[in-house]
XYZ file of C-alpha atoms in Angstrom:
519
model
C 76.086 54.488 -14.688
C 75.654 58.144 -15.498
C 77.319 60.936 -13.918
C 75.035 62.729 -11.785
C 75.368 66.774 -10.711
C 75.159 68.778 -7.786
C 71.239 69.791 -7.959
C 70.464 73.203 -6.910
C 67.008 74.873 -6.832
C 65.981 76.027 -10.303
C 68.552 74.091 -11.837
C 68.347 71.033 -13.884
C 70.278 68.006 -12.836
C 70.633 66.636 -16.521
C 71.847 69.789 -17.690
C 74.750 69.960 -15.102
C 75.671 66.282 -15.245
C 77.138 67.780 -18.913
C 78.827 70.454 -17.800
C 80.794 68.157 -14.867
C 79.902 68.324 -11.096
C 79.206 66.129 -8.044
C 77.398 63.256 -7.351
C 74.138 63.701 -5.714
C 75.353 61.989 -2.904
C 78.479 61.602 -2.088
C 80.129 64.879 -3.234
C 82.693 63.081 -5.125
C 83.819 64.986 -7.954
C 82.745 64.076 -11.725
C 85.652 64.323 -13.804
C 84.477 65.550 -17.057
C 85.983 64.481 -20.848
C 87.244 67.247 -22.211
C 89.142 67.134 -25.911
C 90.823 64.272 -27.202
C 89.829 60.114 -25.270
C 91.888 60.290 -22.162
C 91.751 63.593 -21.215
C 90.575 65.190 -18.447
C 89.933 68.243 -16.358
C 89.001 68.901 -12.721
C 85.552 70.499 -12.328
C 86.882 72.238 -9.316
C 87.125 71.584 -5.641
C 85.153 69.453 -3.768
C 82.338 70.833 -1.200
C 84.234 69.719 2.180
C 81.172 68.944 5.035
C 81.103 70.967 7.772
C 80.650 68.354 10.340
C 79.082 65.060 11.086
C 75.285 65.675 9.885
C 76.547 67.332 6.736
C 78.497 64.644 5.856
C 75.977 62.305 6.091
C 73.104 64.125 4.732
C 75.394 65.464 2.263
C 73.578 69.316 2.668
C 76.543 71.193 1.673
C 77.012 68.807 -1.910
C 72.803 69.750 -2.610
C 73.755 73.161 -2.142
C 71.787 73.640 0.792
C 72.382 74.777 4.525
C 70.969 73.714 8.185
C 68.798 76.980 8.200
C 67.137 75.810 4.715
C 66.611 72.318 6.037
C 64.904 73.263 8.914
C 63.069 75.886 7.384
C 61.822 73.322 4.420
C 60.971 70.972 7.326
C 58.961 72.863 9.678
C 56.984 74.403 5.823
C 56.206 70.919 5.193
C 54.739 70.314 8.256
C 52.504 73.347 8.678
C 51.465 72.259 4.789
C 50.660 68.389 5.975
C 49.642 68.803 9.292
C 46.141 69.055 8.415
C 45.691 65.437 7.839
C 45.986 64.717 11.616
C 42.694 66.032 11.737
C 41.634 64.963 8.434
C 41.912 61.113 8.348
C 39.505 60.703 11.911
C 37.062 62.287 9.740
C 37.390 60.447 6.580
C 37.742 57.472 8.835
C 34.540 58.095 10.977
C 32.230 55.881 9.423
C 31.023 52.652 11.067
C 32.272 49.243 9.605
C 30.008 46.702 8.189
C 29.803 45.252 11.384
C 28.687 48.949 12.757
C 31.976 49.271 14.728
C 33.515 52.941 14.830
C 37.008 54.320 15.389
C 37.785 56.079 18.073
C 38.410 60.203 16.700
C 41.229 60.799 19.063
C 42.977 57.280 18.932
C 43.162 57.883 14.934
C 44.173 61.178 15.331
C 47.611 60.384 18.121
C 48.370 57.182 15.491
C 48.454 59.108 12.602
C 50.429 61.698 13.862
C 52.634 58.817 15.731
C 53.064 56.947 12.415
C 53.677 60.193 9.958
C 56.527 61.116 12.892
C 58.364 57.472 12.698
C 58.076 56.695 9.196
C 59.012 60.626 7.680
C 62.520 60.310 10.299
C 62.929 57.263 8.999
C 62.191 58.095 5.420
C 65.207 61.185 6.671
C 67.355 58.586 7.709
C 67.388 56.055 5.421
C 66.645 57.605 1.959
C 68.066 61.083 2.568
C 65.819 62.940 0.861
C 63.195 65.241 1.798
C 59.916 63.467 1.845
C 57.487 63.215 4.390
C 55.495 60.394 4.902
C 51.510 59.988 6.216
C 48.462 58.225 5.925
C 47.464 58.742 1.873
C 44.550 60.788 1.062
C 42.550 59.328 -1.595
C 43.722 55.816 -0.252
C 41.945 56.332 2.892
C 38.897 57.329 1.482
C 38.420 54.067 -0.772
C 39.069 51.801 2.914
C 35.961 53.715 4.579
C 33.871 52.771 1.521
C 35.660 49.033 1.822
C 34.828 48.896 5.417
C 31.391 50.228 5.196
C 30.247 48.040 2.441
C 32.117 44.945 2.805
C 34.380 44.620 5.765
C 35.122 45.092 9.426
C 38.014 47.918 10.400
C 40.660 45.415 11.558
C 39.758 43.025 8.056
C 40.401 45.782 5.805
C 43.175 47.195 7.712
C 45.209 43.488 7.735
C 44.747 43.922 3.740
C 46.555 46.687 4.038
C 49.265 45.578 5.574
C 49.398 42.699 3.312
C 49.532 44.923 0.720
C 52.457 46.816 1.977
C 54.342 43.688 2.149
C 53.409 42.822 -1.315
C 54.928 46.110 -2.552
C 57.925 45.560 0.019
C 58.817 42.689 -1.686
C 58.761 44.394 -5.390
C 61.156 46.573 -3.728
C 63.512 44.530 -2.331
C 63.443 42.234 -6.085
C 63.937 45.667 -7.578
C 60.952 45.242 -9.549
C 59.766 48.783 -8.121
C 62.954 50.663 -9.162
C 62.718 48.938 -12.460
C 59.491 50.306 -12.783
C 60.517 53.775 -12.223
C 63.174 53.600 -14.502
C 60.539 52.171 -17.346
C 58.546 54.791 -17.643
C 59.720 57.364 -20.592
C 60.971 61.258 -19.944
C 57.622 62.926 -21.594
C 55.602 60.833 -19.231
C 57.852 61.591 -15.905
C 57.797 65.735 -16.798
C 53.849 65.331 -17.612
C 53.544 63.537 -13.877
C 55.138 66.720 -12.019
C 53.039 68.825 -14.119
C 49.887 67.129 -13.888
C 50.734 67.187 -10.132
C 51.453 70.606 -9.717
C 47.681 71.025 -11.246
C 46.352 68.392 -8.648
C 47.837 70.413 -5.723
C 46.101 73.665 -6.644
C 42.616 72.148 -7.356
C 43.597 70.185 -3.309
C 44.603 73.761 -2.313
C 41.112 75.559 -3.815
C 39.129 72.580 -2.357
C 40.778 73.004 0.891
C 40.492 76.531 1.262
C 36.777 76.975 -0.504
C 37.502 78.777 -3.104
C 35.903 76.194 -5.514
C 33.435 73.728 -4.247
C 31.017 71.119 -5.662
C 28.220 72.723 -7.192
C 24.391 72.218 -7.072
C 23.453 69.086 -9.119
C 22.292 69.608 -12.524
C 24.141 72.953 -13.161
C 27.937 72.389 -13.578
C 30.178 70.101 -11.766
C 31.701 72.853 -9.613
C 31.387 76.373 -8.954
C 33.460 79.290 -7.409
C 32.973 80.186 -3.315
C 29.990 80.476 -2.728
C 26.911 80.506 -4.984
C 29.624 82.149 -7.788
C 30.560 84.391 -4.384
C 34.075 85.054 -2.526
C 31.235 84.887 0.334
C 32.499 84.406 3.952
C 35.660 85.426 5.718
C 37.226 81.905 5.872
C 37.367 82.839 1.770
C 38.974 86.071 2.203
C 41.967 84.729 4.576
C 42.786 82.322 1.800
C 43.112 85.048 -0.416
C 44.791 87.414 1.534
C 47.260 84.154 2.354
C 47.614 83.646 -1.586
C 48.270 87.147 -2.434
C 50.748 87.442 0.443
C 52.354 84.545 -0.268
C 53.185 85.400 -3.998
C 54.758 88.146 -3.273
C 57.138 86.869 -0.686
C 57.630 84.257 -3.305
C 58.695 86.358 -6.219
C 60.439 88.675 -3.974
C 62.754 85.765 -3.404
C 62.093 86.318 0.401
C 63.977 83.608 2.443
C 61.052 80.840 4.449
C 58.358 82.714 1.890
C 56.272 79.947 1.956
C 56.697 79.394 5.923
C 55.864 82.906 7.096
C 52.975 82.763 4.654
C 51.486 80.027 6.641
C 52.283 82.148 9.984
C 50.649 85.383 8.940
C 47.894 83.945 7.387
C 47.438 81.854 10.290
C 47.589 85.270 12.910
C 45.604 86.798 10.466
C 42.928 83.458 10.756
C 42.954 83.969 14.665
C 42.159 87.517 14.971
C 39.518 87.061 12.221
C 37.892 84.201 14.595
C 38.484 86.730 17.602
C 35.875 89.447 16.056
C 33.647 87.560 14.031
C 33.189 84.283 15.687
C 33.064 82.449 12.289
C 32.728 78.685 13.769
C 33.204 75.768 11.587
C 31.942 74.516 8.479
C 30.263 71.486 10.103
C 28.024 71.991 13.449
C 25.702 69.606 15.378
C 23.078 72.129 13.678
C 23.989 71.544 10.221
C 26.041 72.822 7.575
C 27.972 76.555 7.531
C 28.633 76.973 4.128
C 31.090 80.280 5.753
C 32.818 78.184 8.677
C 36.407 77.463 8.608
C 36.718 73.790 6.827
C 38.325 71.882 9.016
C 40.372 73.727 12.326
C 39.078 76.743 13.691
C 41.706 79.002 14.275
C 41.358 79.939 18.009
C 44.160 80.007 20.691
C 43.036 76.363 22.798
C 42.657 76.530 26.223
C 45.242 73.713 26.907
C 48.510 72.908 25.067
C 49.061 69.385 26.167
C 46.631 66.236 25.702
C 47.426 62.509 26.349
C 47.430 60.916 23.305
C 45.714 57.667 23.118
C 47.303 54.760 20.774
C 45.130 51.647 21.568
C 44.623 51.313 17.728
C 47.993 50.405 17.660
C 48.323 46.589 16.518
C 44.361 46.361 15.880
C 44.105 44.547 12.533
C 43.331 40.553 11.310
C 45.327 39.721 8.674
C 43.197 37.138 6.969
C 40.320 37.884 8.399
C 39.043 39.430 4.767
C 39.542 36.221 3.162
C 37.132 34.436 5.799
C 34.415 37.279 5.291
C 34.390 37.980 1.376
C 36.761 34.924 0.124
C 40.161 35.084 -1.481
C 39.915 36.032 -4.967
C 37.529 39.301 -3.680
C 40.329 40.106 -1.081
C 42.796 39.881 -4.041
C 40.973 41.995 -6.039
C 40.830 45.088 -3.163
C 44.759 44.325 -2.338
C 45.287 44.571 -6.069
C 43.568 48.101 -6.375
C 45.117 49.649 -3.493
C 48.465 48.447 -4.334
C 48.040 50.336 -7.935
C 47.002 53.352 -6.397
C 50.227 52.954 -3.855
C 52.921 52.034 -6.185
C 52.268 54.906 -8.713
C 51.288 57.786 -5.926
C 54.722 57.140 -4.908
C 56.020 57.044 -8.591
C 54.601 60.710 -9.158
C 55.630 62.151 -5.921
C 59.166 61.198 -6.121
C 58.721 62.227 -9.647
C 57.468 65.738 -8.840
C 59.103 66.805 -5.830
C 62.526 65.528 -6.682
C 61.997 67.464 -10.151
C 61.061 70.682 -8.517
C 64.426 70.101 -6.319
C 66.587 69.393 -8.844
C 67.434 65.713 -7.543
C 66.941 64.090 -10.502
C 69.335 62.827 -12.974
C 69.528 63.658 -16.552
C 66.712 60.594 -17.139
C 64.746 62.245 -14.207
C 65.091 59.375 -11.982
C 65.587 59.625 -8.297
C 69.234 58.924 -7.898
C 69.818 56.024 -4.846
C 66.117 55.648 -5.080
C 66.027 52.139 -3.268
C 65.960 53.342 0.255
C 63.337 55.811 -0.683
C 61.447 53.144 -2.288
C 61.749 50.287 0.706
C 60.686 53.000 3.692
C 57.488 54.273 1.482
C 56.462 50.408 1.052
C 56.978 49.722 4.654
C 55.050 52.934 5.594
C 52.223 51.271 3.766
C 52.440 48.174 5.731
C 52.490 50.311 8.836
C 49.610 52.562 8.084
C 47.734 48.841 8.174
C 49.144 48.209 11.545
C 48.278 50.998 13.115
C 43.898 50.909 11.699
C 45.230 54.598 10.154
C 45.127 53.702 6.663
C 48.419 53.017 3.781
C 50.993 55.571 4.812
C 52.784 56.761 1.636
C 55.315 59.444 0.508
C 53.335 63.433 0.690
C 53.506 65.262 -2.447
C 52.978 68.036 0.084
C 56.384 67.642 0.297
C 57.147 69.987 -2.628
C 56.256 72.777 -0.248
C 59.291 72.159 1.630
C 61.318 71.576 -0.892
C 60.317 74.953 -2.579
C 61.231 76.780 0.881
C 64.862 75.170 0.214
C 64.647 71.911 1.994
C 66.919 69.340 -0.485
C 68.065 66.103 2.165
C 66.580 64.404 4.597
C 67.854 66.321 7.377
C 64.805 68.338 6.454
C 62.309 64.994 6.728
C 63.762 64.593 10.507
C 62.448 67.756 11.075
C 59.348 67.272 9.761
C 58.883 64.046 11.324
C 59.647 65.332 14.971
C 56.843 67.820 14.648
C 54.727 65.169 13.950
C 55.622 63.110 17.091
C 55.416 66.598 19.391
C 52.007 66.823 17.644
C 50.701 63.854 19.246
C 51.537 65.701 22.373
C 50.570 69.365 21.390
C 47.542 68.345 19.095
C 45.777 71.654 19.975
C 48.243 73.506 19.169
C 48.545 72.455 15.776
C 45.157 72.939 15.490
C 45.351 76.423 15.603
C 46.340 76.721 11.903
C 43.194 76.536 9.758
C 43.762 75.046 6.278
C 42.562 78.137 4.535
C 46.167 79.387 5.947
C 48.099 76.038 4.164
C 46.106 75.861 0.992
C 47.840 78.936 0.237
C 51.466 77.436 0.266
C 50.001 74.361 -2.129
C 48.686 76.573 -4.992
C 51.723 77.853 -5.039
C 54.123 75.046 -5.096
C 51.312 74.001 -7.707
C 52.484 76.614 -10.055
C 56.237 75.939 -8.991
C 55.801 72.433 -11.015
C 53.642 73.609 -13.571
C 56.361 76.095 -14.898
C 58.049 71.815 -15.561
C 55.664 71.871 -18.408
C 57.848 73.557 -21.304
C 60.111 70.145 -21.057
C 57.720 68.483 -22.802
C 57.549 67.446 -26.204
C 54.596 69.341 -28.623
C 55.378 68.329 -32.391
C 54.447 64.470 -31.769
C 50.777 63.849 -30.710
C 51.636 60.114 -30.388
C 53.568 62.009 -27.335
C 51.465 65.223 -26.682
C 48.431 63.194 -26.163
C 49.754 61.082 -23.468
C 51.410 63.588 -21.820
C 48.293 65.600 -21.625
C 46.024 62.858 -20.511
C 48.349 62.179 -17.631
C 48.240 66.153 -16.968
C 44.425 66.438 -17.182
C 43.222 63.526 -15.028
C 45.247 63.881 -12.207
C 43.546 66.798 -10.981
C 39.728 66.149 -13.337
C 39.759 62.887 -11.085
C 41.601 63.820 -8.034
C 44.264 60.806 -8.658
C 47.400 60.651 -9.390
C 47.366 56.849 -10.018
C 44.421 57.606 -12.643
C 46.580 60.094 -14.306
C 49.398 57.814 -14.603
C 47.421 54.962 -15.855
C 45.747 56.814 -18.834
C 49.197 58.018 -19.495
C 51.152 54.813 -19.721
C 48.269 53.040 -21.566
C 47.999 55.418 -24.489
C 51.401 55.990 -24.586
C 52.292 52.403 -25.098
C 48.878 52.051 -27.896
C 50.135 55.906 -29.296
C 53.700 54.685 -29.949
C 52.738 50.993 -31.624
C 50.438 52.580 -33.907
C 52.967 54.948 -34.942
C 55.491 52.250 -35.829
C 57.645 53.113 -32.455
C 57.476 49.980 -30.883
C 61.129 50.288 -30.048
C 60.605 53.102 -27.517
C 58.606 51.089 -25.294
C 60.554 49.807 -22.511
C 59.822 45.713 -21.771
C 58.294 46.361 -18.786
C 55.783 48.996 -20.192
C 53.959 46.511 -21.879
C 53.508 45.258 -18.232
C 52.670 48.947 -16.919
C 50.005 49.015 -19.190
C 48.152 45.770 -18.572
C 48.439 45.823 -15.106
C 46.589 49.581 -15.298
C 43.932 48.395 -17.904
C 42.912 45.790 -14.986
C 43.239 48.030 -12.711
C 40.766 50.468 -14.579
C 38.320 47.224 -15.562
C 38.199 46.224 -11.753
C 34.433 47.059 -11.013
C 33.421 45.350 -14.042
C 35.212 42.459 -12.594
C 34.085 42.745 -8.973
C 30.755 42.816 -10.767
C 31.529 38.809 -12.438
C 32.579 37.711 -8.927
């Protein structure tokens, strides 16, 4: 097994794990080879934990503190908190069977489930990720439910698909999938995600929306304008932001989201702004989602009667089995490799990888994501899967899952407060992700640039993930072509086994409409 390092911020786990240090985990010293077989020198003295919660979320051995974990923890919730608002609205729609979901019961479960499954993700995996209902995943259910299925049908294929994925964990089939996929491809994932969180960040905030058919596919603010003065509080939150950033201020990206958001209110005080959608149309200058005004109560009851609604088989009935197959096939994909990027990504911009950029004592990690997935199902909210909003966090210091706890209590005092955490607008988060976008783009000089059978991969993986808004589609086109690249270049030998089974699996997965099509 290799020897893995103590990873630090800015530092590279690989490149420590020569130079002798600690395991990631267990702050055992790595005795390092030094001159003739045999012998050996200490690194130095082991990091002794403080106290209990130390110990076991091994803070002081990641170089961190309990001021940077809760600081990274309360950054990545301010980041994420959005989608407790976000997923009633993608989730509005009425079913085939013209059934609705109830806004506020969506809204406490989402919330309820992101609080659970991120303190467990703390708990068990010990590493900073938060954990929600997926964006992107949710959006392809509402099309599934208003086309060909009632909520609870599509929701029990959910769950079935979490158990699917649960099951690759527990055979290791997941981990061995992680470990498959090639160095060029894993650095090109956190890059090509640190693109996809700035284009979420300028979609978010405005500052570059879809365009009028017919002229180009999208355009900047408004008609080409920084029109509005939802626009100009992202900016001033951007600009901000940076410079607390390279300024090296400590909780830059936190107090960014605070000032921005004060700055948000008192714009809302004087102006009177309003959001982007009203019952008389569209407000092409309204705040996007929140509107950032001070709510005249703190406290609602939250309402979880969604909890449990879901038929399990029900799908097969309706459409038949090989149809259901085909949907729990497709949202599995998309599942297994969001998670495979995230972990990729955030634990890269940590330094928590090892020197093959895998997620040391990745299992846990692996088994609560997959179970999230199954929950999200359970609870009619949608797959829950691992945030890459997490990186946000992480950038504000946040290295163990000490910092997930925190994150994940928010979340369950938000299904109390809800209107308090509605207060911060997302033109004062989108900020925080265009920066932490950048944070993983600077990943890119890793690469490799003298082989195209390499470069070419890497940059399809880069390019789609934001072109397409998916990080599964940028994975995809990267495994494929790297597998086709490296046979036609005689370097059939650098494609791991499993590869080969990678890339088939994505080449159905990108040939399922003309296959739903057949059926």
């Amino acid at each position: 097994m290799a020897q893995k390092s103590r990873p630090s911020k800015g530092s590279s786990a690989a490149g420590a794990a020569g130079r002798g240090g600690r395991t990631a985990d267990s702050g055992t010293p790595a005795d390092v080879v030094d001159g003739p077989v045999g012998t050996r020198r200490s690194p130095g003295p082991q990091v002794r934990p403080k106290n209990g919660v130390d110990r076991y979320f091994a803070i002081s051995v990641r170089g961190s503190t309990l001021s940077r974990e809760l600081r990274g923890g309360l950054t990545t919730f301010f980041t994420m908190a959005y989608i407790v608002v976000l997923n009633p609205i993608i989730l509005s729609g009425a079913d085939i069977s013209g059934t609705t979901l109830p806004f506020a019961s969506v809204a406490a479960v989402t919330a309820l489930l992101a609080g659970v499954l991120t303190i467990l993700m703390g708990v068990v995996g010990r590493y900073p990720f938060a954990v929600a209902t997926g964006l992107g995943i949710n959006a392809i259910v509402a099309v599934y439910a208003a086309t060909q299925l009632s909520w609870p049908e599509i929701m029990g294929l959910i769950v079935l698909e979490g158990l699917l994925i649960t099951l690759l964990v527990l055979t290791g089939f997941r981990r061995a999938v992680f470990e498959a996929i090639p160095p060029q491809l894993k650095t090109s994932i956190a890059v090509g995600i640190g693109f996809f969180l700035t284009i979420i960040g300028l979609v978010d905030a405005g500052f570059i929306r879809r365009a009028q058919e017919g002229v180009v596919p999208i355009s900047f603010g408004i008609n080409g304008q920084l029109a509005g003065w939802p626009l100009l509080v992202f900016v001033i939150g951007l600009l901000l932001t940076s410079v607390l950033v390279v300024r090296k201020v400590k909780g830059a990206l936190l107090i960014g989201i605070v000032a921005t958001t004060v700055v948000a209110i008192i714009v809302e005080a004087i102006a009177d702004i309003g959001p982007t959608f009203t019952d008389d149309g569209v407000n092409p200058r309204g705040w996007a989602l929140q509107v950032p005004t001070l709510p005249d109560s703190i406290v609602a009851t939250p309402d979880f009667s969604l909890l449990g609604n879901f038929s399990l088989f029900g799908g097969f009935d309706r459409i038949g089995v090989l149809a259901a197959l085909l949907i729990v096939f497709s949202i599995m994909i998309a599942d297994f490799f969001d998670t495979v990027g995230t972990v990729t990504a955030v634990g890269a911009e940590g330094g928590l990888l090892d020197k093959d950029r895998n997620l040391p004592k990745a299992q846990p990690v692996l088994l609560v994501d997959s179970l999230a997935a199954a929950a999200g199902g359970a609870g009619s909210v949608s797959s829950n899967t691992t945030y890459i909003e997490s990186a946000s966090g992480v950038a504000d210091g946040a290295r163990t899952g000490l910092a997930s706890v925190v994150t994940g209590v928010l979340f369950l005092i938000a299904t109390l407060f809800s209107p308090l955490v509605q207060v911060v607008p997302s033109e004062a988060a989108a900020p925080v992700l265009v920066i932490v976008g950048a944070l993983l783009i600077s990943q890119i000089k890793d690469l490799v640039w003298d082989d195209l059978s390499l470069v070419i991969p890497a940059f399809l993986t880069i390019a789609l993930m934001p072109f397409t808004y998916s990080i599964t589609n940028g994975i995809g086109a990267g495994v494929v072509s790297f597998v086709l690249l490296r046979m036609a270049v005689g370097r059939r030998r650098d494609i791991h086994p499993l590869m080969w089974v990678i890339a088939l699996l994505f080449v159905v997965y990108f040939a399922l409409e003309p296959l739903q099509q057949l059926i």
